XYZ file of N, CA and C in Angstrom:
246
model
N -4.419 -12.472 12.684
C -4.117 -11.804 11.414
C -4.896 -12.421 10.268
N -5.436 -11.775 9.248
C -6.012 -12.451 8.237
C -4.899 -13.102 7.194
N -5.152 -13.801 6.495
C -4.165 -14.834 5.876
C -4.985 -14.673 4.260
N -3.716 -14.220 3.313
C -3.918 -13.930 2.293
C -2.867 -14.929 1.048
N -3.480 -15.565 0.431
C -2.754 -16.341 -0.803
C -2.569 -16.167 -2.265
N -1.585 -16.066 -2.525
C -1.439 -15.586 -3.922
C -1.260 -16.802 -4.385
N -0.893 -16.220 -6.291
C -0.505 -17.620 -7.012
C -1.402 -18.427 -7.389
N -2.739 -17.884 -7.931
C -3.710 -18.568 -8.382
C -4.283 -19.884 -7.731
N -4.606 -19.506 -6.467
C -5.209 -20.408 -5.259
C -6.893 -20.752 -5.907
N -7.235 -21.990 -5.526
C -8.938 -22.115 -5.921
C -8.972 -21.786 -4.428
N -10.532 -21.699 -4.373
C -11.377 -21.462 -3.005
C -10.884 -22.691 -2.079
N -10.330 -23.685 -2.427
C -10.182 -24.867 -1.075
C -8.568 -23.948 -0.756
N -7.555 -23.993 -1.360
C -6.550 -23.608 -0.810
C -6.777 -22.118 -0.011
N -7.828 -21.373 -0.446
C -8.081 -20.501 0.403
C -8.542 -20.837 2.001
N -9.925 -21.939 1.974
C -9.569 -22.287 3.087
C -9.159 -22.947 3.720
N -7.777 -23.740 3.123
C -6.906 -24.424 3.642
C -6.056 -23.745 4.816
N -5.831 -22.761 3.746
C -4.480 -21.011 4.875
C -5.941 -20.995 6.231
N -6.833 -20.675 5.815
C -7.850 -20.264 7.247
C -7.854 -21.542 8.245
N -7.840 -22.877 7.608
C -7.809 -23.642 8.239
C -6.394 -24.120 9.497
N -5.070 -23.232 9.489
C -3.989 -23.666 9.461
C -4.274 -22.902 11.349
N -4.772 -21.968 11.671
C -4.977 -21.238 13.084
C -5.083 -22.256 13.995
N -6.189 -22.823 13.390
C -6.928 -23.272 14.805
C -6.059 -25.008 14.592
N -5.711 -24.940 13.381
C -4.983 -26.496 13.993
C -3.281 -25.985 14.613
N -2.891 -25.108 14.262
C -1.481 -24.592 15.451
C -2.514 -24.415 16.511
N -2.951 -23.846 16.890
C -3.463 -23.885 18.527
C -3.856 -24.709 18.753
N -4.386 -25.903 18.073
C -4.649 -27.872 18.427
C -3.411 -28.358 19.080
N -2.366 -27.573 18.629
C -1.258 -28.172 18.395
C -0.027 -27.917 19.473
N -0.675 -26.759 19.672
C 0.123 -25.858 20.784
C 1.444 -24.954 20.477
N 1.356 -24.503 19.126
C 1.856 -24.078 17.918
C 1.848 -22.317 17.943
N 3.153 -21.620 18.256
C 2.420 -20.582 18.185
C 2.070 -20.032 17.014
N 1.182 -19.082 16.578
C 0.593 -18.408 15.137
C 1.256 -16.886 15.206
N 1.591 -16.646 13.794
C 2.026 -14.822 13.654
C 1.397 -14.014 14.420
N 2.454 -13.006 15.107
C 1.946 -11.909 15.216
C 1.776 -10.870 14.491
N 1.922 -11.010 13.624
C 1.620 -10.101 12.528
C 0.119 -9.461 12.293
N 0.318 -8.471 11.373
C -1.558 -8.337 10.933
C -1.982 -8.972 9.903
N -1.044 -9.861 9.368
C -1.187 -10.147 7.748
C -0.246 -11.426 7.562
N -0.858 -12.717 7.489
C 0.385 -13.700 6.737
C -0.145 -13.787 5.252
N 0.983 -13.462 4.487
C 0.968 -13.711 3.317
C 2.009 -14.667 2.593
N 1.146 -15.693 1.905
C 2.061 -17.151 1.253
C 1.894 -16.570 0.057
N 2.825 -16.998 -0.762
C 2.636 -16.800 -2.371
C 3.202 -18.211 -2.755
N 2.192 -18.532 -3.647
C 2.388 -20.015 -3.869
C 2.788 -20.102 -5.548
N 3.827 -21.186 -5.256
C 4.617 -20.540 -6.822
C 4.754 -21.974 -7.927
N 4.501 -21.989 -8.947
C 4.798 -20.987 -9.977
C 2.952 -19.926 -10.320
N 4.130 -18.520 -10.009
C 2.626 -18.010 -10.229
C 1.498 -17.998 -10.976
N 1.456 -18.410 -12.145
C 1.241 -18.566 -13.072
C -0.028 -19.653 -13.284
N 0.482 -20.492 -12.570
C 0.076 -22.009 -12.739
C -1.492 -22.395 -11.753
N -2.352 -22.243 -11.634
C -3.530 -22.387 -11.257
C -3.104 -23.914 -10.117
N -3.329 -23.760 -9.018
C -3.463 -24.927 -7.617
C -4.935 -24.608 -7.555
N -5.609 -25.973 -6.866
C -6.411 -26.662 -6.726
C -6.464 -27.980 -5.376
N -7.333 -28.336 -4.902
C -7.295 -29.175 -3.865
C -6.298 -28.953 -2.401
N -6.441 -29.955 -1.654
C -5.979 -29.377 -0.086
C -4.718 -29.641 -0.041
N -3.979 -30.153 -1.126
C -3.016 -30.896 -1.333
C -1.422 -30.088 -0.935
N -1.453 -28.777 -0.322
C -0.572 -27.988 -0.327
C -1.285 -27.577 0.994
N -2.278 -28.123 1.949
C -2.222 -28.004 3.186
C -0.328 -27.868 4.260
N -0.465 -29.114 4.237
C 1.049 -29.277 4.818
C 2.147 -28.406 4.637
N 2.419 -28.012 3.388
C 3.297 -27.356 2.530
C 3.341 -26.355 3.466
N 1.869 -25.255 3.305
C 1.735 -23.954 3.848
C 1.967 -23.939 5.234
N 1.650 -25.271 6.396
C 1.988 -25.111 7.513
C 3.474 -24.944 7.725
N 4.439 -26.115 6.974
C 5.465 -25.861 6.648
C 6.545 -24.590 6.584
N 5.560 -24.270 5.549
C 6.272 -23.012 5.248
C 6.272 -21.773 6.644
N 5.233 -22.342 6.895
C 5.069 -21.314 8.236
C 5.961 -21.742 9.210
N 6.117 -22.520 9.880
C 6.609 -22.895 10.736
C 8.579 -22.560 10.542
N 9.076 -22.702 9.020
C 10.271 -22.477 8.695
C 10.237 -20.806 9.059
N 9.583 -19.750 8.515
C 9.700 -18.419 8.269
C 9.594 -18.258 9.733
N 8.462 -18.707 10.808
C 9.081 -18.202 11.931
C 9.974 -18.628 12.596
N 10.764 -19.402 12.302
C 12.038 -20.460 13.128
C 11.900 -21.181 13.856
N 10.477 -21.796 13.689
C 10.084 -23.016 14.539
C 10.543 -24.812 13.873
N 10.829 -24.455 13.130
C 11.224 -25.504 12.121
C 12.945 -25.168 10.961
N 13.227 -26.030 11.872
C 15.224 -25.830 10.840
C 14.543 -26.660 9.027
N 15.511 -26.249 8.007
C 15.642 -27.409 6.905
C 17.432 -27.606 7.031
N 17.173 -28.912 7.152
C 19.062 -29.316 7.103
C 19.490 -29.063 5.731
N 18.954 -28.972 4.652
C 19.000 -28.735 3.314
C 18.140 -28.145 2.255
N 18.491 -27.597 0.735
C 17.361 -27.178 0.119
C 16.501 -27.678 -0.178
N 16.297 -29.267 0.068
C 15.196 -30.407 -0.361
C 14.753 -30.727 0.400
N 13.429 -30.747 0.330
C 12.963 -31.762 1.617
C 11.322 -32.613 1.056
N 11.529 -33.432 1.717
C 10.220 -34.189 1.177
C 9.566 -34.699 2.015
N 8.021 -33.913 2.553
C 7.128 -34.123 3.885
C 5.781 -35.081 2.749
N 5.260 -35.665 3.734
C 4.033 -36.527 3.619
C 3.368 -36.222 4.606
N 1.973 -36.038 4.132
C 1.106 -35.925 5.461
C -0.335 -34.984 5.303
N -0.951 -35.069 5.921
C -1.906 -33.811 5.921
C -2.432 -33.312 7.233
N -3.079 -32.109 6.918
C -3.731 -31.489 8.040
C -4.773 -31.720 7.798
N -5.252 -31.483 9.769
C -7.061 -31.896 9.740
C -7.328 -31.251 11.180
């Protein structure tokens, strides 16, 4: 599926989302079946920059398809993708 980002993404967070495929299949991770993942990265408004929301977006993925529980509304990950 092509992978589309809202929320005033620069060109790295763009290919951060492209980058996120081939490291779930590194990973042994399955990826959407969908035709389309779409993240909206929030506050919309607010211009992101750098890879720094790598993790985040895998994250987020991994919660929306139920591969990943949150025991609560907070959570605080460290780390990056590569």
């Amino acid at each position: 599926p092509r992978v589309i980002v809202t929320g005033l993404p620069d060109q790295t967070i763009k290919e951060s989302a492209l980058r996120l495929k081939p490291t779930f299949r590194a990973l042994g991770l399955p990826w959407p079946k969908t035709k389309t993942v779409m993240m909206n990265l929030k506050p919309q408004d607010l211009p992101k920059s750098g890879a720094s929301l790598d993790l985040a977006m895998a994250m987020g993925l991994l919660v929306k398809m139920g591969h990943l529980k949150l025991a609560g509304d907070h959570l605080i990950a460290v780390g990056s993708i590569n």
